[in-house]
CSV table of C-alpha atoms in Angstrom, one decimal:
chain,number,residue,atom,x,y,z
A,148,MET,CA,-0.1,0.2,0.3
A,149,LYS,CA,3.0,2.5,0.5
A,150,ARG,CA,3.9,2.5,-3.1
A,151,LEU,CA,-0.4,3.3,-3.6
A,152,THR,CA,-0.8,6.0,-1.3
A,153,ILE,CA,2.5,7.8,-2.4
A,154,LEU,CA,1.8,7.7,-5.7
A,155,CYS,CA,-1.9,8.9,-4.1
A,156,ALA,CA,0.0,12.3,-2.5
A,157,ALA,CA,2.4,12.5,-5.6
A,158,LEU,CA,-0.9,12.9,-7.4
A,159,THR,CA,-2.8,14.9,-5.1
A,160,ALA,CA,0.6,17.1,-4.7
A,161,ALA,CA,1.1,17.6,-8.6
A,162,MET,CA,-3.0,18.8,-9.0
A,163,PHE,CA,-2.5,21.6,-6.4
A,164,MET,CA,1.3,22.5,-7.3
A,165,ASN,CA,1.4,22.6,-11.0
A,166,MET,CA,-2.3,23.6,-12.3
A,167,SER,CA,-0.5,26.8,-13.5
A,168,ALA,CA,-1.0,25.2,-16.9
A,169,TYR,CA,-4.6,26.0,-16.7
A,170,ALA,CA,-3.9,29.5,-15.1
A,171,GLY,CA,-7.0,32.5,-16.3
A,172,THR,CA,-6.9,35.5,-16.7
A,173,SER,CA,-9.0,36.4,-13.6
A,174,GLU,CA,-6.9,34.8,-11.1
A,175,VAL,CA,-4.1,36.9,-12.7
A,176,ALA,CA,-5.9,40.0,-12.7
A,177,ALA,CA,-7.0,39.2,-9.1
A,178,GLU,CA,-3.0,38.9,-8.1
A,179,VAL,CA,-2.1,42.1,-10.0
A,180,SER,CA,-4.1,44.1,-7.9
A,181,ALA,CA,-2.1,43.6,-4.7
A,182,GLY,CA,1.0,45.6,-5.7
A,183,THR,CA,1.8,48.8,-7.8
A,184,VAL,CA,-0.1,48.8,-11.4
A,185,CYS,CA,1.4,50.7,-14.3
A,186,LEU,CA,0.5,50.7,-17.8
A,187,PRO,CA,3.0,49.4,-20.6
A,188,GLY,CA,5.4,51.4,-20.8
A,189,ALA,CA,5.6,52.8,-17.4
A,190,ASP,CA,8.8,53.8,-15.4
A,191,LEU,CA,8.9,51.9,-12.0
A,192,THR,CA,12.5,52.7,-10.8
A,193,ASP,CA,10.6,55.5,-8.3
A,194,VAL,CA,8.9,52.1,-6.6
A,195,MET,CA,11.9,49.4,-7.5
A,196,GLY,CA,14.8,51.8,-7.3
A,197,CYS,CA,17.6,51.2,-9.9
A,198,GLY,CA,19.8,48.5,-7.9
A,199,SER,CA,23.6,48.5,-9.1
A,200,ILE,CA,25.3,49.0,-12.8
A,201,PHE,CA,26.9,45.5,-13.7
A,202,SER,CA,29.8,45.9,-14.5
A,203,ASP,CA,30.6,48.4,-11.4
A,204,GLN,CA,29.8,45.0,-9.6
A,205,HIS,CA,31.5,42.6,-11.8
A,206,PRO,CA,34.5,44.3,-13.8
A,207,GLU,CA,36.2,41.0,-14.9
A,208,ILE,CA,32.8,40.1,-17.0
A,209,THR,CA,32.9,42.1,-20.4
A,210,ASP,CA,30.7,39.0,-22.6
A,211,PRO,CA,27.4,39.9,-23.0
A,212,GLU,CA,27.1,36.2,-23.7
A,213,TYR,CA,29.2,35.2,-20.5
A,214,TYR,CA,26.1,33.7,-18.7
A,215,LEU,CA,25.1,32.3,-21.8
A,216,LYS,CA,27.7,30.0,-22.3
A,217,GLU,CA,27.9,28.9,-18.7
A,218,TRP,CA,24.8,28.1,-18.4
A,219,TYR,CA,24.7,25.9,-22.0
A,220,ASN,CA,27.7,24.2,-21.2
A,221,SER,CA,27.2,23.8,-17.3
A,222,PRO,CA,28.1,20.1,-16.1
A,223,GLN,CA,23.9,20.2,-15.0
A,224,GLU,CA,22.3,20.8,-18.2
A,225,GLY,CA,25.0,17.1,-19.7
A,226,GLU,CA,23.7,15.2,-16.7
A,227,GLN,CA,20.3,15.9,-18.1
A,228,SER,CA,21.4,15.1,-21.5
A,229,ILE,CA,19.7,11.3,-23.1
A,230,LEU,CA,20.1,10.0,-26.6
A,231,ASN,CA,17.2,10.7,-28.6
A,232,ALA,CA,16.3,9.0,-32.1
A,233,HIS,CA,18.5,11.1,-34.2
A,234,GLY,CA,21.5,10.1,-32.1
A,235,GLU,CA,21.7,13.8,-30.1
A,236,TYR,CA,22.2,14.2,-26.5
A,237,LYS,CA,19.5,16.9,-25.5
A,238,THR,CA,17.3,17.0,-22.7
A,239,PRO,CA,13.5,16.5,-23.5
A,240,TYR,CA,12.7,20.1,-21.8
A,241,ASN,CA,16.1,21.4,-23.7
A,242,ASN,CA,14.9,20.2,-27.1
A,243,TYR,CA,14.5,23.7,-28.8
A,244,MET,CA,17.9,25.0,-27.8
A,245,ASP,CA,19.1,25.0,-31.5
A,246,GLU,CA,16.5,27.6,-32.6
A,247,ALA,CA,16.5,29.9,-29.1
A,248,TYR,CA,20.5,30.2,-28.6
A,249,PRO,CA,20.4,32.7,-31.5
A,250,LEU,CA,17.3,34.4,-30.7
A,251,LEU,CA,19.1,34.7,-26.6
A,252,GLN,CA,22.3,36.0,-28.4
A,253,GLU,CA,20.0,38.7,-30.3
A,254,PHE,CA,18.7,39.8,-26.8
A,255,LEU,CA,22.3,40.0,-25.1
A,256,HIS,CA,23.6,42.1,-27.7
A,257,SER,CA,20.1,44.1,-27.8
A,258,PHE,CA,21.7,46.6,-25.3
A,259,ASP,CA,24.6,47.5,-23.2
A,260,TRP,CA,23.5,45.3,-20.2
A,261,ILE,CA,27.1,45.1,-18.8
A,262,HIS,CA,26.8,48.4,-18.2
A,263,ALA,CA,23.1,48.5,-16.8
A,264,ASP,CA,21.6,48.9,-13.5
A,265,GLU,CA,19.5,46.2,-12.2
A,266,TYR,CA,15.8,47.5,-13.2
A,267,THR,CA,16.8,48.2,-17.1
A,268,ARG,CA,18.7,44.7,-17.5
A,269,TYR,CA,14.9,43.7,-15.2
A,270,GLN,CA,12.9,45.5,-17.9
A,271,LYS,CA,14.5,44.7,-21.2
A,272,ALA,CA,14.0,41.1,-20.0
A,273,PHE,CA,10.3,41.8,-19.0
A,274,GLU,CA,9.6,43.5,-22.4
A,275,ARG,CA,10.7,40.9,-24.1
A,276,VAL,CA,9.1,37.6,-22.6
A,277,GLY,CA,6.4,39.7,-21.2
A,278,ALA,CA,2.5,39.1,-22.6
A,279,ALA,CA,1.7,41.8,-25.3
A,280,TYR,CA,5.5,42.9,-25.2
A,281,HIS,CA,7.5,41.9,-28.6
A,282,GLY,CA,4.4,40.7,-29.9
A,283,ASN,CA,3.7,37.8,-27.4
A,284,ILE,CA,0.4,36.8,-26.9
A,285,TYR,CA,-1.2,35.1,-23.7
A,286,ASP,CA,-2.3,31.6,-25.2
A,287,ALA,CA,-3.2,28.7,-22.6
A,288,ASP,CA,-3.8,26.1,-25.4
A,289,ALA,CA,0.0,26.4,-26.6
A,290,GLY,CA,0.8,26.9,-23.3
A,291,TYR,CA,-0.4,23.4,-22.4
A,292,ASN,CA,0.1,21.7,-25.3
A,293,ARG,CA,3.2,22.6,-26.0
A,294,SER,CA,4.6,22.8,-22.2
A,295,LYS,CA,7.9,20.8,-22.6
A,296,GLU,CA,9.7,23.4,-25.4
A,297,ARG,CA,11.9,25.3,-23.3
A,298,TRP,CA,11.4,28.9,-24.6
A,299,LEU,CA,8.5,28.2,-26.2
A,300,VAL,CA,7.6,32.7,-26.0
A,301,LEU,CA,11.2,33.6,-27.0
A,302,ARG,CA,10.9,31.1,-29.7
A,303,THR,CA,7.1,31.4,-30.4
A,304,ARG,CA,5.5,34.5,-28.9
A,305,HIS,CA,2.7,32.0,-26.9
A,306,GLY,CA,2.8,31.1,-24.0
A,307,MET,CA,0.7,31.4,-20.2
A,308,CYS,CA,2.1,32.1,-16.9
A,309,GLU,CA,3.8,29.5,-16.4
A,310,GLN,CA,6.0,30.1,-19.9
A,311,PHE,CA,6.2,33.8,-18.9
A,312,SER,CA,7.6,33.8,-15.9
A,313,ASN,CA,9.9,30.7,-16.3
A,314,GLU,CA,11.2,32.5,-19.3
A,315,LEU,CA,11.4,36.4,-17.4
A,316,ALA,CA,13.5,34.5,-14.8
A,317,GLU,CA,15.8,32.7,-17.3
A,318,LEU,CA,16.2,35.7,-19.1
A,319,CYS,CA,17.1,37.9,-15.8
A,320,LYS,CA,19.9,35.3,-15.3
A,321,LEU,CA,21.5,35.3,-18.4
A,322,VAL,CA,21.5,39.7,-17.5
A,323,GLY,CA,22.7,39.5,-14.0
A,324,VAL,CA,19.5,40.0,-12.6
A,325,ARG,CA,18.3,37.3,-9.5
A,326,CYS,CA,14.8,36.4,-10.8
A,327,GLU,CA,13.0,33.4,-9.9
A,328,ALA,CA,9.4,31.8,-10.9
A,329,TYR,CA,7.2,30.7,-8.4
A,330,GLN,CA,3.6,28.9,-8.0
A,331,SER,CA,1.6,32.1,-6.2
A,332,SER,CA,-1.9,30.1,-6.3
A,333,ALA,CA,-3.1,26.4,-8.0
A,334,TYR,CA,-3.8,28.0,-10.9
A,335,HIS,CA,-1.1,30.9,-11.2
A,336,LYS,CA,2.8,31.3,-11.6
A,337,ARG,CA,4.6,34.3,-10.9
A,338,CYS,CA,8.1,36.0,-10.5
A,339,LEU,CA,10.4,37.3,-7.6
A,340,VAL,CA,13.1,39.4,-8.4
A,341,GLN,CA,15.8,41.2,-6.7
A,342,ILE,CA,16.4,44.6,-7.2
A,343,GLY,CA,18.9,46.2,-4.9
A,344,GLU,CA,18.4,44.7,-1.5
A,345,ILE,CA,14.4,44.2,-1.9
A,346,TRP,CA,13.0,41.6,-3.8
A,347,TYR,CA,9.5,41.9,-5.4
A,348,VAL,CA,6.7,39.8,-6.9
A,349,VAL,CA,6.1,41.0,-10.6
A,350,ASP,CA,3.4,39.4,-13.2
A,351,PRO,CA,5.1,39.3,-17.0
A,352,THR,CA,1.4,37.5,-17.7
A,353,ASN,CA,-1.6,40.4,-17.4
A,354,ASN,CA,-1.3,41.5,-21.0
A,355,GLY,CA,1.8,44.2,-20.8
A,356,VAL,CA,0.5,45.7,-17.1
A,357,LYS,CA,3.6,46.0,-15.2
A,358,ASN,CA,3.0,45.6,-11.0
A,359,CYS,CA,5.0,45.3,-8.8
A,360,LYS,CA,5.1,44.7,-4.4
A,361,ALA,CA,8.0,44.0,-1.9
A,362,VAL,CA,8.4,41.1,-0.3
A,363,ASP,CA,10.2,39.3,2.1
A,364,TYR,CA,11.6,36.6,-0.6
A,365,ALA,CA,11.3,33.4,1.5
A,366,ALA,CA,7.7,34.3,3.0
A,367,GLU,CA,6.6,34.5,-0.4
A,368,ARG,CA,8.3,31.8,-2.1
A,369,ASP,CA,6.8,29.6,0.1
A,370,ARG,CA,3.0,30.8,0.9
A,371,TYR,CA,0.9,28.9,-1.6
A,372,LYS,CA,2.9,25.6,0.0
A,373,ASN,CA,2.3,26.5,3.2
A,374,GLU,CA,-1.4,27.8,2.2
A,375,TYR,CA,-2.1,24.2,0.6
A,376,PHE,CA,-0.4,22.1,3.1
A,377,ALA,CA,-2.3,24.4,6.2
A,378,SER,CA,-5.5,23.8,4.2
A,379,GLU,CA,-8.1,21.2,4.8
A,380,GLU,CA,-7.6,19.2,1.4
A,381,ALA,CA,-3.9,18.9,2.8
A,382,GLN,CA,-5.0,17.5,5.9
A,383,ILE,CA,-7.3,14.4,4.6
A,384,LEU,CA,-4.8,13.7,2.5
A,385,GLN,CA,-2.3,12.8,5.0
A,386,GLU,CA,-5.4,11.3,7.2
A,387,GLN,CA,-5.4,9.1,4.4
A,388,LEU,CA,-1.6,8.6,4.2
A,389,ASP,CA,-1.5,7.7,8.1
A,390,MET,CA,-4.7,5.3,7.8
A,391,GLY,CA,-2.4,3.3,4.5
A,392,GLU,CA,0.5,2.9,7.2
A,393,LYS,CA,-1.8,1.4,10.0
A,394,ALA,CA,-3.3,-0.9,7.3
A,395,GLN,CA,0.4,-2.2,6.4
A,396,LYS,CA,1.1,-2.1,9.8
A,397,GLY,CA,-1.5,-4.7,10.4
A,398,GLU,CA,-3.1,-2.2,13.0
A,399,ILE,CA,-5.8,-2.0,11.0
A,400,THR,CA,-7.6,-4.4,8.8
A,401,TRP,CA,-7.1,-3.6,4.9
A,402,ARG,CA,-11.2,-3.7,4.9
A,403,GLU,CA,-10.9,-0.8,7.4
A,404,TYR,CA,-9.0,1.4,5.2
A,405,PHE,CA,-11.0,1.0,2.4
A,406,HIS,CA,-14.3,1.5,4.2
A,407,TYR,CA,-12.5,4.8,5.7
A,408,LEU,CA,-11.8,5.8,1.8
A,409,PHE,CA,-15.4,4.7,0.1
A,410,PRO,CA,-17.7,5.0,3.8
A,411,ASP,CA,-21.0,4.8,1.2
A,412,TYR,CA,-19.4,1.4,-0.7
A,413,THR,CA,-20.5,-1.9,0.1
A,414,ASP,CA,-17.9,-5.0,-0.1
A,415,GLU,CA,-18.4,-5.5,-3.1
A,416,GLN,CA,-18.2,-2.5,-4.4
A,417,ILE,CA,-15.1,-1.5,-3.0
A,418,GLN,CA,-13.6,-5.6,-4.2
A,419,SER,CA,-14.9,-4.9,-7.4
A,420,GLN,CA,-13.1,-2.0,-8.1
A,421,LEU,CA,-9.9,-3.7,-6.8
A,422,GLY,CA,-10.4,-6.7,-8.3
A,423,MET,CA,-9.5,-8.9,-5.8
A,424,SER,CA,-10.8,-9.8,-2.5
A,425,TYR,CA,-9.2,-7.5,0.5
A,426,GLU,CA,-7.1,-10.6,1.9
A,427,GLU,CA,-5.7,-10.5,-1.8
A,428,TYR,CA,-5.2,-7.0,-2.6
A,429,GLY,CA,-3.5,-7.4,1.4
A,430,ASN,CA,-0.7,-9.9,0.4
A,431,LEU,CA,0.5,-7.9,-2.4
A,432,TRP,CA,2.3,-5.6,-0.2
A,433,LYS,CA,3.5,-8.5,2.3
């Protein structure tokens, strides 16, 4: 039963932690209202500040492609590689890098980010892969059906919150800005970006609206996860897992366990669904 309960837990957690694939505009709009909202093209430096100039912090780095090359050639990328049908070593999530790489190079050479402050670097990344900028379109169908394609927005200008947020975070890192995509609710993904010493929530999905809110990094990053695990749904799941453990240890019978899960079902209905008797089922886990 341990394997079954673990699978149940994994599926349930995935349902709540990865439902960004189904993000809707109403959820996005509700979250945006929590921060400072400005029209496209607005300057938020009075809210977020400018941060440091990259060359002042890292005078030893002069190549605009420094982080791109470092990331692309990293051992982590190599360790994830698999041999595909064409005899090429590429990760399943990295299967469009040949197409994306020149676009990343183009972006890195589109402005002098080496001598730019943090806000300018973040802003350029936002305007390259944010919704309603650069011809980018919020497209839930493309985002869901092509979720395994890396740099979907950069390459096709279509995506949803998961792609917009992931790509903003990755693009910021390539110009030396700390940024992280995170699950802000069951249905939505946003970003945390650091300008100066302060972390801000930013949302690249709301039709070009720029927004920000200063937050505690760890508290906001883990907020939804903590809210979920404190919820009634999570507590019910934990109780189910605990009952499964008791059945494995023989503290309760498998009949008691399944009647706990399905109180309105008869023995015949439960065993019909299992395709075996309680005793036969219990023997599978010995």
